[in-house]
Coordinates of C-alpha atoms in Angstrom, one line a residue:
M1400 CA -69.1 -2.3 -15.1
K1401 CA -67.1 1.0 -15.3
K1402 CA -67.9 2.0 -11.6
M1403 CA -66.5 -1.6 -10.6
L1404 CA -63.4 -1.1 -12.7
L1405 CA -62.8 2.4 -11.2
S1406 CA -63.4 1.0 -7.7
L1407 CA -60.8 -1.8 -8.4
T1408 CA -58.3 0.6 -9.7
M1409 CA -58.6 2.8 -6.7
I1410 CA -58.1 -0.2 -4.4
L1411 CA -54.9 -1.2 -6.3
I1412 CA -53.6 2.3 -6.2
M1413 CA -54.3 2.6 -2.5
A1414 CA -52.8 -0.7 -1.8
G1415 CA -49.5 0.4 -3.8
V1416 CA -49.4 3.5 -1.6
L1417 CA -49.7 1.6 1.6
V1418 CA -46.9 -0.7 0.6
G1419 CA -44.6 1.8 -0.5
C1420 CA -44.8 4.2 2.5
G1421 CA -43.9 4.5 6.2
G1422 CA -43.4 1.2 8.1
N1423 CA -44.2 -0.9 5.1
D1424 CA -41.1 0.0 3.2
P1425 CA -38.9 -3.0 2.6
L1426 CA -36.2 -3.8 5.2
Q1427 CA -33.1 -3.9 2.9
I1428 CA -29.8 -5.9 3.6
W1429 CA -26.7 -5.6 1.5
V1430 CA -24.3 -8.5 1.1
G1431 CA -21.8 -9.4 -1.4
S1432 CA -23.3 -10.5 -4.7
E1433 CA -22.1 -14.2 -4.2
S1434 CA -24.1 -14.4 -1.0
Q1435 CA -27.3 -12.8 -2.1
D1436 CA -29.3 -15.8 -2.7
F1437 CA -28.2 -17.6 0.4
Y1438 CA -29.1 -14.7 2.9
Q1439 CA -32.3 -14.1 1.1
E1440 CA -33.4 -17.8 1.9
K1441 CA -32.1 -17.4 5.3
M1442 CA -34.1 -14.2 5.8
N1443 CA -37.3 -15.9 4.3
E1444 CA -36.8 -18.6 7.0
Y1445 CA -36.3 -16.0 9.8
V1446 CA -39.7 -14.1 8.8
E1447 CA -41.5 -17.5 8.7
N1448 CA -40.3 -18.5 12.2
Y1449 CA -41.1 -15.0 13.3
N1450 CA -44.6 -15.2 12.3
A1451 CA -45.0 -18.7 13.6
S1452 CA -44.0 -17.5 17.1
H1453 CA -45.6 -14.0 17.2
E1454 CA -49.2 -13.0 17.3
E1455 CA -48.5 -10.2 14.8
A1456 CA -46.7 -10.9 11.6
F1457 CA -43.3 -9.5 10.9
P1458 CA -44.2 -5.9 9.7
F1459 CA -41.6 -5.6 6.6
E1460 CA -40.8 -7.3 3.4
V1461 CA -37.1 -8.3 3.7
Q1462 CA -34.9 -7.6 0.5
V1463 CA -31.4 -9.0 0.4
K1464 CA -29.5 -7.3 -2.4
G1465 CA -26.0 -8.1 -3.7
V1466 CA -23.7 -4.9 -3.4
D1467 CA -19.9 -4.8 -4.0
T1468 CA -18.4 -4.9 -0.4
G1469 CA -15.6 -2.6 -1.5
T1470 CA -17.9 0.2 -2.5
A1471 CA -20.8 -0.5 -0.1
A1472 CA -19.8 2.4 2.4
A1473 CA -19.5 5.0 -0.2
T1474 CA -22.7 4.0 -1.8
Y1475 CA -24.3 4.3 1.5
L1476 CA -22.7 7.6 2.3
D1477 CA -23.8 8.9 -1.1
D1478 CA -27.4 8.6 0.1
M1479 CA -28.0 7.4 3.5
Q1480 CA -31.8 7.5 3.2
A1481 CA -31.7 5.3 0.2
G1482 CA -29.2 3.0 2.0
A1483 CA -29.8 -0.4 3.4
D1484 CA -30.9 -0.8 7.0
I1485 CA -28.2 -3.7 7.4
F1486 CA -25.1 -3.7 5.0
T1487 CA -21.8 -5.3 4.8
V1488 CA -18.4 -3.5 4.7
A1489 CA -14.9 -4.5 5.1
H1490 CA -13.9 -3.6 8.8
D1491 CA -11.3 -1.0 7.7
N1492 CA -14.3 1.4 6.4
L1493 CA -15.4 1.8 9.9
G1494 CA -13.5 5.2 10.2
K1495 CA -15.4 6.8 7.4
L1496 CA -18.7 5.6 8.7
T1497 CA -18.2 6.9 12.1
A1498 CA -16.5 10.1 11.4
G1499 CA -18.0 13.2 12.9
S1500 CA -21.3 12.1 14.7
S1501 CA -21.4 8.8 12.9
S1502 CA -23.4 7.7 10.0
I1503 CA -24.2 4.3 11.5
A1504 CA -25.8 3.0 14.6
P1505 CA -23.9 1.4 17.3
I1506 CA -24.7 -2.1 18.7
T1507 CA -26.6 -2.1 22.0
N1508 CA -28.4 -5.3 22.2
E1509 CA -26.9 -7.2 25.1
A1510 CA -27.4 -10.7 23.6
L1511 CA -25.6 -9.5 20.3
L1512 CA -22.8 -8.0 22.3
A1513 CA -22.3 -11.1 24.3
Q1514 CA -22.3 -13.3 21.0
I1515 CA -19.7 -10.8 19.5
E1516 CA -17.6 -11.1 22.7
A1517 CA -17.8 -14.9 22.7
L1518 CA -17.3 -15.7 19.1
N1519 CA -14.6 -13.4 17.9
P1520 CA -10.9 -13.4 18.2
E1521 CA -9.4 -10.4 19.9
S1522 CA -7.8 -8.9 16.7
F1523 CA -11.5 -8.6 15.3
K1524 CA -13.0 -7.2 18.5
Q1525 CA -10.5 -4.4 18.4
V1526 CA -11.3 -3.3 14.8
I1527 CA -15.1 -3.2 15.1
R1528 CA -15.2 -0.3 17.8
S1529 CA -15.0 3.4 17.1
T1530 CA -15.1 6.5 19.6
V1531 CA -17.8 9.0 18.9
D1532 CA -18.2 12.2 21.0
G1533 CA -15.7 10.8 23.4
T1534 CA -17.5 7.4 23.9
E1535 CA -16.3 4.0 22.4
Y1536 CA -19.0 1.9 20.9
T1537 CA -19.2 -1.4 19.1
F1538 CA -20.4 -0.6 15.6
G1539 CA -19.6 -3.8 13.5
V1540 CA -20.6 -7.5 13.7
P1541 CA -18.1 -9.8 12.1
Y1542 CA -19.5 -12.6 10.0
I1543 CA -16.9 -13.4 7.4
A1544 CA -13.1 -13.6 7.6
Q1545 CA -10.7 -13.2 4.5
A1546 CA -7.0 -13.6 4.1
L1547 CA -4.8 -13.7 1.0
V1548 CA -3.4 -17.1 0.0
L1549 CA -1.4 -18.7 -2.9
Y1550 CA -3.0 -20.3 -5.9
Y1551 CA -0.5 -22.2 -7.8
N1552 CA 0.0 -24.7 -10.8
T1553 CA 0.6 -28.1 -9.6
K1554 CA 1.8 -29.0 -13.1
Y1555 CA 5.0 -27.2 -12.4
I1556 CA 5.3 -26.8 -8.6
S1557 CA 5.8 -29.6 -6.2
E1558 CA 4.6 -29.9 -2.7
E1559 CA 8.1 -29.3 -1.6
Q1560 CA 8.8 -26.4 -3.9
V1561 CA 5.6 -24.5 -2.9
E1562 CA 6.9 -24.1 0.6
T1563 CA 9.3 -21.3 -0.4
W1564 CA 9.4 -18.6 -3.0
E1565 CA 12.9 -19.7 -3.9
G1566 CA 11.4 -23.2 -4.6
I1567 CA 8.8 -21.6 -7.0
V1568 CA 11.5 -19.6 -8.7
D1569 CA 13.5 -22.8 -9.3
A1570 CA 10.3 -24.3 -10.6
A1571 CA 9.5 -21.4 -13.0
T1572 CA 13.3 -21.9 -14.1
A1573 CA 13.1 -25.3 -14.7
A1574 CA 9.7 -25.1 -16.6
E1575 CA 11.2 -22.4 -19.0
D1576 CA 14.3 -24.5 -19.6
A1577 CA 12.0 -27.4 -20.5
T1578 CA 9.5 -25.6 -22.7
G1579 CA 11.5 -22.7 -24.0
D1580 CA 8.7 -20.3 -23.0
N1581 CA 9.1 -17.6 -20.5
K1582 CA 7.7 -18.7 -17.1
Q1583 CA 7.4 -16.3 -14.1
A1584 CA 7.2 -17.5 -10.5
L1585 CA 4.3 -15.1 -9.5
S1586 CA 1.7 -12.9 -10.9
L1587 CA 0.2 -10.1 -8.6
A1588 CA -3.4 -9.0 -8.8
G1589 CA -2.2 -5.4 -8.3
V1590 CA 0.5 -3.3 -7.0
D1591 CA -1.7 -1.5 -4.5
G1592 CA -1.0 -1.6 -0.9
Y1593 CA -3.4 -4.6 -0.4
N1594 CA -2.4 -6.9 -3.1
N1595 CA 1.2 -6.3 -2.9
S1596 CA 1.4 -6.5 1.0
F1597 CA 2.9 -10.0 1.3
L1598 CA 6.4 -8.6 1.9
I1599 CA 5.9 -5.6 4.1
L1600 CA 3.7 -7.8 6.3
A1601 CA 6.2 -10.6 6.4
R1602 CA 7.6 -11.8 9.8
N1603 CA 10.3 -13.9 11.3
A1604 CA 9.2 -17.6 10.5
E1605 CA 10.7 -18.9 13.9
T1606 CA 9.5 -16.1 16.3
G1607 CA 6.5 -14.6 14.4
E1608 CA 7.9 -11.2 15.1
S1609 CA 8.1 -8.2 12.9
S1610 CA 9.3 -4.5 13.5
L1611 CA 6.6 -3.0 11.2
E1612 CA 4.2 -0.7 12.8
L1613 CA 1.0 0.5 11.0
Y1614 CA -1.0 3.0 13.1
E1615 CA -0.1 1.0 16.2
D1616 CA -2.8 1.4 18.9
G1617 CA -4.7 3.5 16.5
V1618 CA -2.2 6.4 16.7
Q1619 CA -1.4 8.2 13.3
E1620 CA 2.2 8.7 14.1
N1621 CA 2.8 5.1 15.2
C1622 CA 4.3 3.9 11.7
Y1623 CA 7.5 2.2 11.5
F1624 CA 9.1 0.7 8.2
T1625 CA 12.9 1.0 8.7
G1626 CA 13.6 -1.8 11.2
D1627 CA 16.6 -4.2 10.3
D1628 CA 14.1 -6.9 9.4
M1629 CA 12.0 -4.8 6.9
I1630 CA 15.2 -3.5 5.2
S1631 CA 16.5 -7.2 4.8
V1632 CA 13.0 -8.1 3.6
M1633 CA 12.9 -5.4 0.9
Q1634 CA 16.3 -6.3 -0.3
W1635 CA 15.3 -9.8 -0.6
G1636 CA 12.2 -8.6 -2.5
Q1637 CA 14.2 -6.8 -4.9
W1638 CA 16.1 -10.0 -5.8
F1639 CA 12.6 -11.8 -6.3
F1640 CA 11.3 -9.0 -8.5
T1641 CA 14.3 -8.4 -10.7
H1642 CA 15.0 -12.2 -11.1
P1643 CA 14.2 -13.1 -14.7
N1644 CA 11.8 -15.9 -13.5
G1645 CA 10.7 -14.2 -10.4
A1646 CA 7.5 -12.0 -9.5
R1647 CA 5.9 -9.7 -12.0
R1648 CA 3.5 -6.8 -11.6
T1649 CA 0.1 -6.6 -13.0
T1650 CA 0.1 -6.6 -16.9
D1651 CA -2.6 -5.5 -19.4
S1652 CA -3.2 -9.3 -20.1
G1653 CA -4.3 -9.8 -16.4
W1654 CA -3.3 -12.5 -14.0
E1655 CA -6.1 -15.0 -15.1
I1656 CA -4.7 -15.1 -18.7
E1657 CA -1.1 -15.3 -17.2
L1658 CA -2.1 -18.3 -15.1
K1659 CA -4.2 -19.9 -18.0
N1660 CA -1.5 -19.5 -20.6
E1661 CA 1.2 -20.7 -18.0
I1662 CA 3.2 -17.5 -18.3
S1663 CA 3.2 -17.4 -14.4
I1664 CA 2.8 -20.4 -12.2
S1665 CA 1.5 -18.9 -9.1
F1666 CA -0.8 -16.1 -7.9
I1667 CA -1.6 -14.3 -4.6
G1668 CA -5.3 -13.8 -4.2
G1669 CA -8.3 -14.0 -2.0
A1670 CA -11.3 -16.1 -1.7
W1671 CA -13.0 -13.8 -4.3
H1672 CA -10.4 -14.9 -6.9
F1673 CA -11.2 -18.6 -6.3
S1674 CA -13.5 -19.1 -9.3
A1675 CA -11.4 -17.4 -11.7
A1676 CA -8.2 -19.2 -10.5
E1677 CA -10.1 -22.7 -10.8
A1678 CA -11.2 -21.6 -14.4
A1679 CA -7.6 -20.8 -15.3
L1680 CA -6.0 -23.9 -13.9
G1681 CA -8.6 -26.6 -13.8
D1682 CA -7.3 -29.8 -12.2
N1683 CA -3.9 -28.2 -11.8
L1684 CA -5.0 -25.7 -9.3
G1685 CA -3.3 -26.0 -5.9
I1686 CA -4.1 -23.7 -2.8
T1687 CA -1.8 -23.2 0.2
V1688 CA -0.4 -20.5 2.6
L1689 CA 1.9 -18.0 1.3
P1690 CA 5.5 -19.1 1.1
K1691 CA 8.5 -18.6 3.2
F1692 CA 11.8 -17.0 2.0
T1693 CA 15.5 -16.8 3.2
I1694 CA 17.7 -13.9 3.6
T1695 CA 21.0 -14.2 1.9
E1696 CA 24.4 -12.6 2.9
E1697 CA 23.9 -9.9 0.2
Q1698 CA 20.4 -9.1 1.5
A1699 CA 21.1 -9.3 5.4
Y1700 CA 21.1 -6.0 7.1
S1701 CA 22.7 -5.0 10.4
S1702 CA 21.2 -7.5 13.3
I1703 CA 19.6 -9.8 10.7
E1704 CA 21.8 -12.7 10.0
A1705 CA 22.1 -14.5 6.8
G1706 CA 20.0 -17.7 6.7
T1707 CA 17.0 -16.0 8.7
E1708 CA 13.7 -17.3 7.4
F1709 CA 10.6 -15.2 6.9
R1710 CA 7.1 -16.0 6.3
S1711 CA 5.0 -13.9 3.8
G1712 CA 2.1 -12.1 5.6
T1713 CA -1.3 -10.8 4.8
F1714 CA -4.1 -8.6 5.9
A1715 CA -6.3 -10.8 7.8
D1716 CA -9.8 -9.2 7.8
A1717 CA -13.3 -9.4 8.8
K1718 CA -16.3 -8.4 6.8
I1719 CA -18.8 -7.0 9.1
F1720 CA -22.5 -6.0 9.2
V1721 CA -23.3 -2.5 10.3
M1722 CA -26.8 -0.8 10.6
K1723 CA -28.3 2.5 9.3
K1724 CA -28.5 5.2 11.7
N1725 CA -32.2 6.3 12.6
S1726 CA -33.5 3.5 10.7
E1727 CA -37.4 3.0 11.0
K1728 CA -36.8 -0.6 11.4
A1729 CA -34.2 -0.1 14.3
G1730 CA -36.4 -2.2 16.7
Y1731 CA -35.8 -5.3 14.6
L1732 CA -32.3 -5.0 13.1
Q1733 CA -30.2 -6.3 16.2
D1734 CA -32.2 -9.5 16.5
I1735 CA -31.6 -10.2 12.6
L1736 CA -27.8 -9.6 13.2
L1737 CA -27.9 -11.9 16.2
Y1738 CA -29.3 -14.4 13.9
L1739 CA -27.2 -13.7 10.7
S1740 CA -23.9 -13.7 12.5
S1741 CA -24.4 -16.9 14.6
K1742 CA -21.9 -19.6 14.6
D1743 CA -24.3 -22.1 12.9
M1744 CA -25.1 -19.4 10.3
Q1745 CA -21.4 -18.7 9.6
E1746 CA -20.8 -22.5 9.0
E1747 CA -23.9 -22.8 6.7
S1748 CA -22.6 -19.9 4.9
F1749 CA -19.3 -21.6 4.1
E1750 CA -21.0 -24.8 3.0
E1751 CA -23.3 -22.9 0.6
V1752 CA -21.3 -20.2 -0.8
A1753 CA -17.7 -20.8 0.6
N1754 CA -17.6 -17.7 2.9
L1755 CA -15.0 -18.2 5.4
P1756 CA -16.4 -18.2 9.1
A1757 CA -15.2 -15.3 11.2
Y1758 CA -15.5 -17.0 14.6
K1759 CA -12.4 -18.0 16.5
N1760 CA -11.3 -21.7 16.6
A1761 CA -13.1 -22.5 13.3
A1762 CA -10.1 -24.5 12.1
E1763 CA -10.6 -26.9 14.9
E1764 CA -14.4 -26.8 15.5
F1765 CA -15.7 -26.9 12.0
D1766 CA -15.7 -30.4 10.3
A1767 CA -16.1 -29.1 6.8
F1768 CA -12.6 -27.8 6.9
Q1769 CA -11.2 -31.3 7.1
E1770 CA -12.8 -32.4 3.9
D1771 CA -10.7 -33.2 0.7
T1772 CA -11.9 -30.5 -1.4
L1773 CA -10.5 -27.3 -3.0
E1774 CA -12.9 -25.2 -1.0
A1775 CA -11.6 -26.9 2.3
D1776 CA -8.0 -26.2 1.1
L1777 CA -9.0 -22.6 0.5
A1778 CA -10.6 -22.2 3.9
S1779 CA -7.7 -24.0 5.6
A1780 CA -5.1 -21.8 4.0
Q1781 CA -6.8 -18.6 4.9
V1782 CA -7.2 -19.7 8.6
R1783 CA -3.6 -20.8 8.7
M1784 CA -2.7 -17.2 7.3
F1785 CA -4.3 -15.6 10.2
E1786 CA -1.2 -16.7 12.2
Y1787 CA 0.8 -14.6 9.9
G1788 CA -1.5 -11.6 9.4
I1789 CA -2.9 -8.5 11.0
P1790 CA -6.4 -6.8 10.5
Q1791 CA -6.0 -3.7 8.3
P1792 CA -5.5 -1.1 10.9
F1793 CA -7.3 1.7 9.2
G1794 CA -10.7 1.8 10.8
V1795 CA -10.0 4.4 13.5
S1796 CA -9.6 7.2 11.1
Q1797 CA -10.5 7.7 7.5
R1798 CA -7.1 9.4 7.0
Y1799 CA -5.2 6.2 7.7
N1800 CA -6.8 4.4 4.8
L1801 CA -6.2 7.4 2.7
Y1802 CA -2.4 7.7 3.6
Y1803 CA -1.7 4.1 3.3
Y1804 CA -3.3 3.4 0.0
S1805 CA -3.7 6.6 -1.9
K1806 CA -0.8 9.0 -1.3
G1807 CA 1.8 7.1 -3.4
A1808 CA 3.5 4.8 -1.0
P1809 CA 2.3 1.7 -2.8
D1810 CA 4.0 3.0 -6.0
L1811 CA 7.2 3.6 -4.2
I1812 CA 7.2 0.2 -2.7
I1813 CA 6.9 -1.5 -6.3
D1814 CA 9.6 1.0 -7.6
V1815 CA 12.1 -0.2 -4.8
L1816 CA 11.3 -3.9 -5.5
E1817 CA 11.6 -3.7 -9.3
N1818 CA 14.7 -1.2 -8.8
V1819 CA 13.2 1.2 -11.3
D1820 CA 15.9 3.0 -13.5
D1821 CA 18.5 1.4 -11.2
E1822 CA 17.8 4.0 -8.6
Y1823 CA 17.7 1.5 -5.6
S1824 CA 20.8 -0.4 -6.3
T1825 CA 22.2 0.3 -2.9
T1826 CA 21.1 -0.2 0.6
E1827 CA 21.2 3.5 1.4
A1828 CA 18.9 4.3 -1.5
I1829 CA 16.4 1.6 -0.3
I1830 CA 16.4 2.9 3.2
A1831 CA 15.9 6.5 2.0
E1832 CA 12.9 5.4 0.2
M1833 CA 11.6 3.4 3.0
E1834 CA 11.8 6.4 5.2
N1835 CA 9.8 8.4 2.5
I1836 CA 7.2 5.6 2.6
E1837 CA 7.0 5.8 6.5
H1838 CA 6.6 9.4 6.3
I1839 CA 3.7 9.1 3.9
W1840 CA 1.9 6.8 6.2
K1841 CA 2.3 9.3 9.0
T1842 CA 1.5 12.5 7.2
G1843 CA 0.0 11.8 3.7
N1844 CA 3.1 13.6 2.3
K1845 CA 6.4 12.8 0.8
L1846 CA 9.5 13.9 2.7
S1847 CA 10.4 16.0 -0.5
D1848 CA 7.0 17.9 -0.2
E1849 CA 8.0 19.3 3.0
E1850 CA 11.5 20.5 2.3

């Protein structure tokens, strides 16, 4: 009996060794936590179909894990050996992943490259490529799109008022007069360069044009923030942020509490904020594109005339799959990516977990967008915002992301908008700080640091 138990123990130990070593290590895929169950189910189906159509079974267990998209690139770079074989990042992380000799593998499968070319808008195709050792490669596979939209309280804001920020300010003022409680037009999720980008990314509502340049054509020096339109927009923004019923920066209570307690009656956010916004507003939740606003006589600068209308802008981004460099499973990864990023899979992902498809013409071709649901409203608003958005242009170099977000420019933007200590009460003072912001984008330094 003891010999039988010993033999059984040895068999189990050896089995554990075989499963955990070499080619039998699990094939890992990282996606956002909200998508983990969906993509695990899809990969289970993929393995079943593979086994049914091949003489030999698929050689790996597939594990799909939920990992925060915002930190996935850093997590992978901390320990590439432990990192996933396929993982999800926002496209603007590509620069840090391809720096030097690149930490991720390029796409080489012809069928996958053809699918990427056929499905994606030109703006996405431009931000999934990177140059390594003098050669440009495609590194990313778009499969989810995202843009900022407006969540608002339909109890206070009418369909007509929500078209403009001025209308929302009027709604907040009227609600305060009626209730006696303070009401703000807008809460921000944060004053960083992403959540507070709706003004610097604004464009002429009629022509769709903007003088703003952020690392145009991937060139570090190609940043421009002091065009007549941007100066006019920042002056309007100062009115919006200093109005007693206008916009407010992030507070300790948080935007969810402010919406729930009806302190603020609208909020700028992404699809990842949907559940919290629905919990805060319930049946009073409305979702639409970011509003327009009109430049007044006091705000108009130089060539910009009073009465010029602008549309708030957004970063319109892609979440992309990338592959581990030198993965033991490299021969299988690109076929999996072909499957996971297909048009049908993108549509099914929306229907199951509300991930916005990244493929072009989704608004016209995808029937689910036409349904009378909040999820369809969210999808439609994001797709419409792509007309007024640009992809984050930081994937060419990790410096661009650092300079734009982390060298003080976002703090200066909110200082101008709030007219902190009355330091920005004149057009000249606003322009001077905008020149400073522009210089930070280009160099990572304030003008004063180089004097």
